[in-house]
Short mmCIF file of C-alpha atoms in Angstrom, two decimals:
data_model
loop_
_atom_site.label_atom_id
_atom_site.label_comp_id
_atom_site.label_asym_id
_atom_site.label_seq_id
_atom_site.Cartn_x
_atom_site.Cartn_y
_atom_site.Cartn_z
CA MET A 82 -0.05 0.13 0.02
CA LYS A 83 1.50 3.38 -1.09
CA ARG A 84 2.01 5.94 1.76
CA TYR A 85 1.88 9.49 1.30
CA THR A 86 3.80 12.17 3.21
CA LEU A 87 2.77 15.66 3.73
CA PRO A 88 5.23 18.62 4.31
CA GLN A 89 5.27 19.77 7.96
CA SER A 90 4.50 23.29 6.87
CA SER A 91 1.51 22.39 5.01
CA PHE A 92 0.13 20.15 7.67
CA LEU A 93 0.42 22.74 10.35
CA LEU A 94 -1.31 25.34 7.96
CA LEU A 95 -4.11 22.87 7.39
CA LEU A 96 -4.26 22.06 11.14
CA GLY A 97 -4.57 25.74 12.05
CA VAL A 98 -7.18 26.52 9.20
CA VAL A 99 -9.42 23.51 10.30
CA THR A 100 -8.97 24.56 14.06
CA LEU A 101 -10.05 28.19 13.25
CA ALA A 102 -13.07 26.93 11.34
CA PHE A 103 -14.09 24.52 14.08
CA PHE A 104 -14.04 27.46 16.75
CA TRP A 105 -15.89 29.76 14.23
CA ILE A 106 -18.69 26.90 14.13
CA LEU A 107 -18.74 26.92 17.94
CA LEU A 108 -18.73 30.95 18.26
CA PRO A 109 -22.64 31.08 18.59
CA PHE A 110 -22.26 28.77 21.64
CA SER A 111 -19.12 30.06 23.08
CA GLY A 112 -20.64 31.06 26.40
CA ALA A 113 -22.15 27.68 26.78
CA VAL A 114 -19.21 25.79 25.87
CA PHE A 115 -16.97 28.00 28.08
CA TRP A 116 -19.13 27.34 31.20
CA GLY A 117 -19.71 23.70 30.47
CA VAL A 118 -15.91 23.43 30.77
CA VAL A 119 -15.81 25.65 33.88
CA PHE A 120 -18.52 23.60 35.44
CA ALA A 121 -16.83 20.34 34.43
CA ILE A 122 -13.51 21.42 36.07
CA VAL A 123 -15.16 22.81 39.10
CA PHE A 124 -17.58 19.71 39.78
CA ALA A 125 -14.97 17.13 38.88
CA PRO A 126 -14.51 16.14 42.44
CA LEU A 127 -18.29 15.59 42.77
CA TYR A 128 -18.38 13.54 39.81
CA ALA A 129 -15.44 11.42 41.00
CA ALA A 130 -17.19 10.95 44.32
CA LEU A 131 -20.37 10.08 42.76
CA LEU A 132 -18.51 7.57 40.24
CA ASN A 133 -16.97 5.85 43.26
CA ALA A 134 -20.10 5.70 45.17
CA LEU A 135 -22.08 4.34 42.26
CA GLY A 136 -19.60 1.52 41.43
CA ASN A 137 -17.79 2.89 38.53
CA ARG A 138 -20.91 3.55 36.45
CA PRO A 139 -19.82 6.72 34.40
CA ASN A 140 -23.14 7.45 32.59
CA SER A 141 -25.17 7.33 35.98
CA ALA A 142 -22.59 9.26 37.76
CA ALA A 143 -22.77 12.13 35.30
CA LEU A 144 -26.40 12.24 35.03
CA LEU A 145 -26.60 12.34 38.93
CA ALA A 146 -23.99 14.98 38.77
CA LEU A 147 -26.08 17.19 36.28
CA LEU A 148 -29.21 16.81 38.30
CA LEU A 149 -27.38 18.05 41.37
CA ILE A 150 -25.90 20.86 39.62
CA LEU A 151 -29.44 21.75 38.24
CA LEU A 152 -30.88 21.56 41.96
CA MET A 153 -27.88 23.41 43.57
CA VAL A 154 -26.89 26.07 40.87
CA ILE A 155 -29.23 26.62 37.91
CA MET A 156 -32.62 26.36 39.64
CA PRO A 157 -31.83 28.92 42.52
CA LEU A 158 -30.29 31.39 40.01
CA THR A 159 -33.43 31.18 37.75
CA MET A 160 -35.64 31.77 40.93
CA ILE A 161 -33.43 34.75 41.85
CA ALA A 162 -33.60 36.06 38.37
CA ALA A 163 -37.41 36.00 38.28
CA SER A 164 -37.64 37.70 41.69
CA LEU A 165 -35.28 40.14 40.49
CA VAL A 166 -37.20 40.96 37.49
CA ASP A 167 -40.38 41.71 39.59
CA GLN A 168 -38.51 43.83 41.89
CA ALA A 169 -36.81 45.78 39.36
CA SER A 170 -40.31 46.36 37.66
CA ALA A 171 -41.60 47.40 41.10
CA VAL A 172 -38.72 49.83 41.47
CA TYR A 173 -39.13 51.33 38.05
CA SER A 174 -42.81 51.63 38.69
CA MET A 175 -42.16 53.57 42.11
CA ILE A 176 -39.93 56.08 40.17
CA ASN A 177 -42.48 56.64 37.34
CA THR A 178 -45.36 57.30 40.09
CA GLY A 179 -42.99 59.53 41.83
CA GLN A 180 -42.72 57.40 45.17
CA ILE A 181 -38.91 57.61 44.34
CA ASP A 182 -38.36 61.05 43.40
CA PHE A 183 -34.56 61.72 42.65
CA ASN A 184 -35.27 65.57 42.41
CA VAL A 185 -36.35 65.69 46.11
CA MET A 186 -33.40 63.37 47.19
CA PHE A 187 -31.05 65.76 45.22
CA GLN A 188 -32.66 68.82 47.18
CA ARG A 189 -32.46 67.15 50.42
CA VAL A 190 -28.62 66.54 49.95
CA ILE A 191 -27.97 70.16 48.63
CA ALA A 192 -29.95 71.63 51.49
CA ALA A 193 -27.88 69.68 54.18
CA LEU A 194 -24.57 70.34 52.67
CA PRO A 195 -22.07 73.15 54.21
CA ALA A 196 -21.21 76.19 52.37
CA TRP A 197 -17.89 75.07 51.28
CA ALA A 198 -19.30 71.96 49.74
CA LEU A 199 -21.93 73.82 47.98
CA SER A 200 -19.09 76.18 46.49
CA VAL A 201 -17.30 73.27 45.21
CA LEU A 202 -20.38 71.63 43.50
CA GLU A 203 -21.39 75.12 42.03
CA ARG A 204 -17.83 75.27 40.31
CA PHE A 205 -19.15 72.38 38.30
CA GLU A 206 -22.61 73.40 37.90
CA LEU A 207 -23.75 70.39 39.88
CA THR A 208 -26.33 72.52 42.16
CA ASN A 209 -28.54 73.77 39.09
CA ILE A 210 -31.87 71.86 39.75
CA ALA A 211 -33.38 72.64 36.33
CA MET A 212 -30.41 71.44 34.52
CA LEU A 213 -30.35 68.14 36.76
CA GLN A 214 -34.04 67.76 36.07
CA ASP A 215 -33.51 67.94 32.38
CA LYS A 216 -30.84 65.37 32.65
CA LEU A 217 -33.06 63.06 34.75
CA THR A 218 -35.79 63.52 32.36
CA ALA A 219 -33.81 62.56 29.44
CA GLY A 220 -32.29 59.65 31.61
CA ALA A 221 -35.91 58.50 32.23
CA ALA A 222 -36.85 58.55 28.67
CA GLN A 223 -33.79 56.55 27.71
CA ILE A 224 -34.66 53.94 30.45
CA SER A 225 -38.31 53.69 29.26
CA GLN A 226 -36.94 53.15 25.56
CA ALA A 227 -34.65 50.42 26.70
CA ALA A 228 -37.27 48.95 28.81
CA ALA A 229 -39.61 48.74 25.87
CA ARG A 230 -36.76 47.27 23.75
CA TYR A 231 -36.13 44.64 26.53
CA ALA A 232 -39.74 43.59 26.66
CA ILE A 233 -39.90 43.10 22.93
CA ASN A 234 -36.89 40.91 23.01
CA PHE A 235 -37.61 39.23 26.13
CA GLY A 236 -39.08 36.15 24.58
CA SER A 237 -36.01 35.69 22.27
CA LYS A 238 -33.56 36.27 25.25
CA ALA A 239 -35.39 33.77 27.30
CA LEU A 240 -35.35 31.18 24.43
CA ASP A 241 -31.67 31.88 23.81
CA PHE A 242 -30.82 31.37 27.35
CA MET A 243 -32.80 27.97 27.50
CA ILE A 244 -30.95 26.96 24.25
CA SER A 245 -27.72 27.84 25.80
CA THR A 246 -28.33 26.25 29.13
CA THR A 247 -29.54 22.97 27.39
CA VAL A 248 -26.32 22.91 25.26
CA MET A 249 -24.19 23.61 28.19
CA LEU A 250 -25.81 20.72 30.27
CA TYR A 251 -25.70 18.51 27.28
CA LEU A 252 -21.81 19.13 26.89
CA LEU A 253 -21.37 18.97 30.60
CA PHE A 254 -22.61 15.19 30.76
CA PHE A 255 -20.03 14.02 28.18
CA LEU A 256 -17.36 16.15 29.73
CA PHE A 257 -18.00 14.41 33.00
CA ARG A 258 -18.02 11.11 31.39
CA ASP A 259 -15.22 11.41 29.00
CA GLY A 260 -13.18 14.22 30.63
CA ARG A 261 -10.23 12.01 31.60
CA THR A 262 -9.84 10.81 27.98
CA LEU A 263 -10.19 14.20 26.52
CA SER A 264 -7.71 15.70 29.02
CA ALA A 265 -5.09 13.13 28.17
CA ARG A 266 -5.51 13.67 24.46
CA ILE A 267 -5.13 17.42 24.96
CA LYS A 268 -2.20 17.02 26.89
CA ARG A 269 -0.53 14.77 24.26
CA ALA A 270 -1.25 17.33 21.64
CA VAL A 271 0.15 20.31 23.29
CA PRO A 272 3.74 20.57 21.84
CA LEU A 273 5.58 20.85 25.10
CA ALA A 274 7.78 18.63 27.21
CA SER A 275 6.08 16.62 30.10
CA ARG A 276 7.76 18.74 32.70
CA TYR A 277 6.20 21.74 31.43
CA LYS A 278 2.90 20.52 30.47
CA LYS A 279 2.00 19.16 33.98
CA PRO A 280 2.50 22.50 35.94
CA LEU A 281 0.82 24.48 33.33
CA PHE A 282 -2.18 22.22 33.21
CA ASP A 283 -2.39 21.81 37.04
CA ASN A 284 -2.24 25.75 37.26
CA PHE A 285 -4.88 26.22 34.79
CA ILE A 286 -7.45 23.81 36.75
CA THR A 287 -6.33 25.43 40.17
CA VAL A 288 -6.98 28.80 39.03
CA ILE A 289 -10.35 28.19 37.38
CA ARG A 290 -11.52 26.26 40.67
CA ALA A 291 -10.22 28.89 43.00
CA THR A 292 -11.46 31.70 40.86
CA VAL A 293 -15.08 30.41 40.43
CA LYS A 294 -15.50 28.98 43.89
CA GLY A 295 -13.86 31.92 45.59
CA ASN A 296 -15.33 34.81 43.70
CA VAL A 297 -18.94 33.28 43.69
CA LEU A 298 -18.86 32.64 47.30
CA VAL A 299 -17.64 35.94 48.16
CA ALA A 300 -20.14 37.56 45.76
CA MET A 301 -23.01 35.44 47.36
CA ALA A 302 -21.99 36.37 50.66
CA GLN A 303 -21.42 40.21 50.29
CA GLY A 304 -24.71 40.32 48.14
CA ALA A 305 -26.82 38.48 50.77
CA LEU A 306 -25.32 40.58 53.54
CA GLY A 307 -25.78 43.91 51.65
CA GLY A 308 -29.49 43.07 50.71
CA LEU A 309 -30.25 41.99 54.32
CA ILE A 310 -29.06 45.56 55.73
CA PHE A 311 -30.87 47.27 52.96
CA TRP A 312 -34.11 45.23 53.91
CA LEU A 313 -33.72 46.10 57.60
CA LEU A 314 -33.16 49.91 56.76
CA ASP A 315 -36.09 49.94 54.36
CA VAL A 316 -34.22 50.75 51.40
CA PRO A 317 -36.50 50.07 48.31
CA GLY A 318 -35.59 47.16 46.27
CA PRO A 319 -33.15 45.16 48.66
CA LEU A 320 -33.03 42.02 46.35
CA LEU A 321 -32.23 44.39 43.40
CA TRP A 322 -29.42 45.95 45.07
CA ALA A 323 -28.25 42.71 46.73
CA VAL A 324 -27.78 41.34 42.99
CA VAL A 325 -25.99 44.53 42.21
CA MET A 326 -23.54 44.49 44.96
CA ALA A 327 -22.96 40.53 44.41
CA PHE A 328 -22.17 41.48 40.80
CA LEU A 329 -19.84 44.37 41.79
CA SER A 330 -18.15 42.04 44.47
CA LEU A 331 -16.60 40.43 41.62
CA LEU A 332 -14.28 43.37 41.48
CA PRO A 333 -11.82 42.82 44.48
CA ALA A 334 -10.86 45.94 46.59
CA VAL A 335 -13.94 47.93 45.05
CA GLY A 336 -16.93 45.70 45.18
CA ALA A 337 -20.10 46.35 47.12
CA ALA A 338 -18.87 49.66 48.63
CA ILE A 339 -19.86 51.37 45.54
CA ILE A 340 -23.52 50.76 46.25
CA TRP A 341 -23.70 50.95 50.05
CA GLY A 342 -21.09 53.82 50.50
CA PRO A 343 -23.34 56.37 48.68
CA VAL A 344 -26.47 55.19 50.36
CA ALA A 345 -24.74 55.60 53.87
CA ILE A 346 -23.55 58.92 52.95
CA TYR A 347 -26.93 59.98 52.01
CA PHE A 348 -28.54 58.67 55.21
CA LEU A 349 -25.84 60.86 57.15
CA ILE A 350 -26.35 63.89 55.13
CA THR A 351 -30.32 64.17 55.17
CA GLY A 352 -30.49 63.61 58.76
CA SER A 353 -30.98 59.72 59.08
CA VAL A 354 -28.00 59.69 61.25
CA TRP A 355 -28.47 56.29 63.04
CA GLN A 356 -29.31 54.46 59.72
CA GLY A 357 -26.12 56.05 58.11
CA VAL A 358 -23.92 55.09 61.07
CA VAL A 359 -25.35 51.48 61.25
CA LEU A 360 -24.91 51.22 57.47
CA ALA A 361 -21.43 52.35 57.34
CA LEU A 362 -20.35 50.23 60.24
CA TYR A 363 -21.91 47.22 58.83
CA GLY A 364 -20.41 47.82 55.42
CA VAL A 365 -17.04 48.31 56.74
CA LEU A 366 -17.16 45.62 59.42
CA VAL A 367 -19.21 42.82 57.98
CA ILE A 368 -19.41 43.37 54.12
CA GLY A 369 -15.77 44.45 53.88
CA LEU A 370 -14.55 41.69 56.41
CA VAL A 371 -16.19 38.98 54.02
CA ASP A 372 -13.92 40.48 51.12
CA ASN A 373 -10.88 41.01 53.11
CA VAL A 374 -10.95 37.58 54.81
CA LEU A 375 -12.43 35.15 52.39
CA ARG A 376 -11.11 36.45 49.16
CA PRO A 377 -7.39 35.87 49.94
CA ILE A 378 -8.34 32.42 51.51
CA LEU A 379 -10.49 31.17 48.41
CA VAL A 380 -8.89 32.96 45.53
CA GLY A 381 -5.27 34.38 46.27
CA LYS A 382 -3.94 31.39 48.32
CA ASP A 383 -4.70 28.66 45.61
CA THR A 384 -4.01 30.86 42.77
CA LYS A 385 -0.81 32.29 44.20
CA LEU A 386 -1.62 35.62 42.64
CA PRO A 387 -1.07 39.10 44.44
CA ASP A 388 -4.29 40.95 45.12
CA TYR A 389 -3.34 43.84 42.72
CA ILE A 390 -3.13 40.98 39.93
CA VAL A 391 -6.22 39.61 40.67
CA LEU A 392 -8.03 43.00 40.53
CA LEU A 393 -6.35 44.21 37.35
CA SER A 394 -6.92 40.67 35.49
CA THR A 395 -10.51 40.55 36.84
CA ILE A 396 -11.36 44.19 35.58
CA GLY A 397 -9.42 43.67 32.24
CA GLY A 398 -10.95 40.28 31.59
CA MET A 399 -14.54 41.59 32.23
CA ALA A 400 -13.85 44.61 30.15
CA LEU A 401 -12.80 42.36 27.06
CA PHE A 402 -15.22 39.24 27.59
CA GLY A 403 -17.99 40.39 29.88
CA LEU A 404 -19.05 38.24 32.76
CA ASN A 405 -16.99 35.43 31.52
CA GLY A 406 -14.02 37.50 32.07
CA PHE A 407 -13.97 37.40 35.81
CA VAL A 408 -12.81 33.68 35.18
CA ILE A 409 -10.68 34.16 31.98
CA GLY A 410 -8.72 37.29 33.24
CA PRO A 411 -7.15 35.54 36.29
CA VAL A 412 -6.66 32.29 34.34
CA ILE A 413 -4.75 34.20 31.75
CA ALA A 414 -2.67 36.12 34.53
CA ALA A 415 -2.01 32.81 36.27
CA LEU A 416 -0.76 30.99 33.00
CA PHE A 417 1.29 34.28 32.19
CA ILE A 418 3.22 34.03 35.54
CA ALA A 419 3.58 30.30 35.46
CA ALA A 420 4.95 30.24 31.82
CA TRP A 421 7.57 32.97 32.82
CA ASN A 422 8.61 31.20 35.87
CA LEU A 423 8.87 28.04 34.00
CA PHE A 424 11.02 30.00 31.28
CA ALA A 425 13.07 31.66 34.03
CA ASN A 426 14.03 28.18 35.73
CA ALA A 427 14.55 26.22 32.44
CA ASP A 428 18.36 25.57 31.83
CA GLU A 429 17.86 25.07 28.06
CA PHE A 430 16.60 28.65 27.65
CA HIS A 431 19.60 30.05 29.50
CA ALA A 432 22.61 28.08 28.01
CA GLU A 433 25.80 29.89 28.13
#
């Protein structure tokens, strides 16, 4: 039988073209594929425990792992999202009916400010009520238009979400069942020596698990604590603000203070002194303590990344990749540091 040989450069070109074409095909479901891989890595210990408990039956273990993820992660998130939409609609209705009047709030703040603060604001024309009202009216019109567009597209967005979730779960089943085989093939295909591949792959898995578990747990804790204090202080839309604080908590060193800080200042300026003091102390000592204690333990300790690298890579990742960036950013940063450490310690790159 005649055998054909293919020049290496031609084969590498073919390999690159078909790889790019394959990723292009997957692009519409890139989010589903990404989170399928992330969940497979994060919940791999759960699948391994179920596989051992079920007597080494991969299909049953993978299916049971999917059911547990549905019950523990996806269903609670769906319920929170539904409640969030209801509360956001209620807050929007309160703004339209005048129950929440930003002009009145602004006037209260201006009336309570000392003379030196007013002079600073006047330099920037921030005390002009008429101008501010025009801006608020224009902003309200933009919000109304955005809400109308969202209402029109809600059905298609919900359908897209359901399709993406179904694709993710379908992929996750096979990643659980065949994960070890796929991982071994990928490791073999990477053109690096074994002594380089192992630390890079180990670092990749460690960073994903630490970033997802750590950031998500910190965000959930800060969002829940922030929503609780807002509910106790009778701030409108506590669930809405809890979700916003949880999302902002993904940004280390900044986080939920962007929300509770201005509210505490508003309470203090407008005469609600005890509410402002309670919220400020609670924000610093309780909400802030969660970030300062849990995040280094759950994220920085395992990833071995300095806090400033975690902050910059998270912000940069989210700016480039959206919500997925809070995982992608730290992973790229950790691989960057690991690769340079390997390069610095490898003798063959520094032969005299």
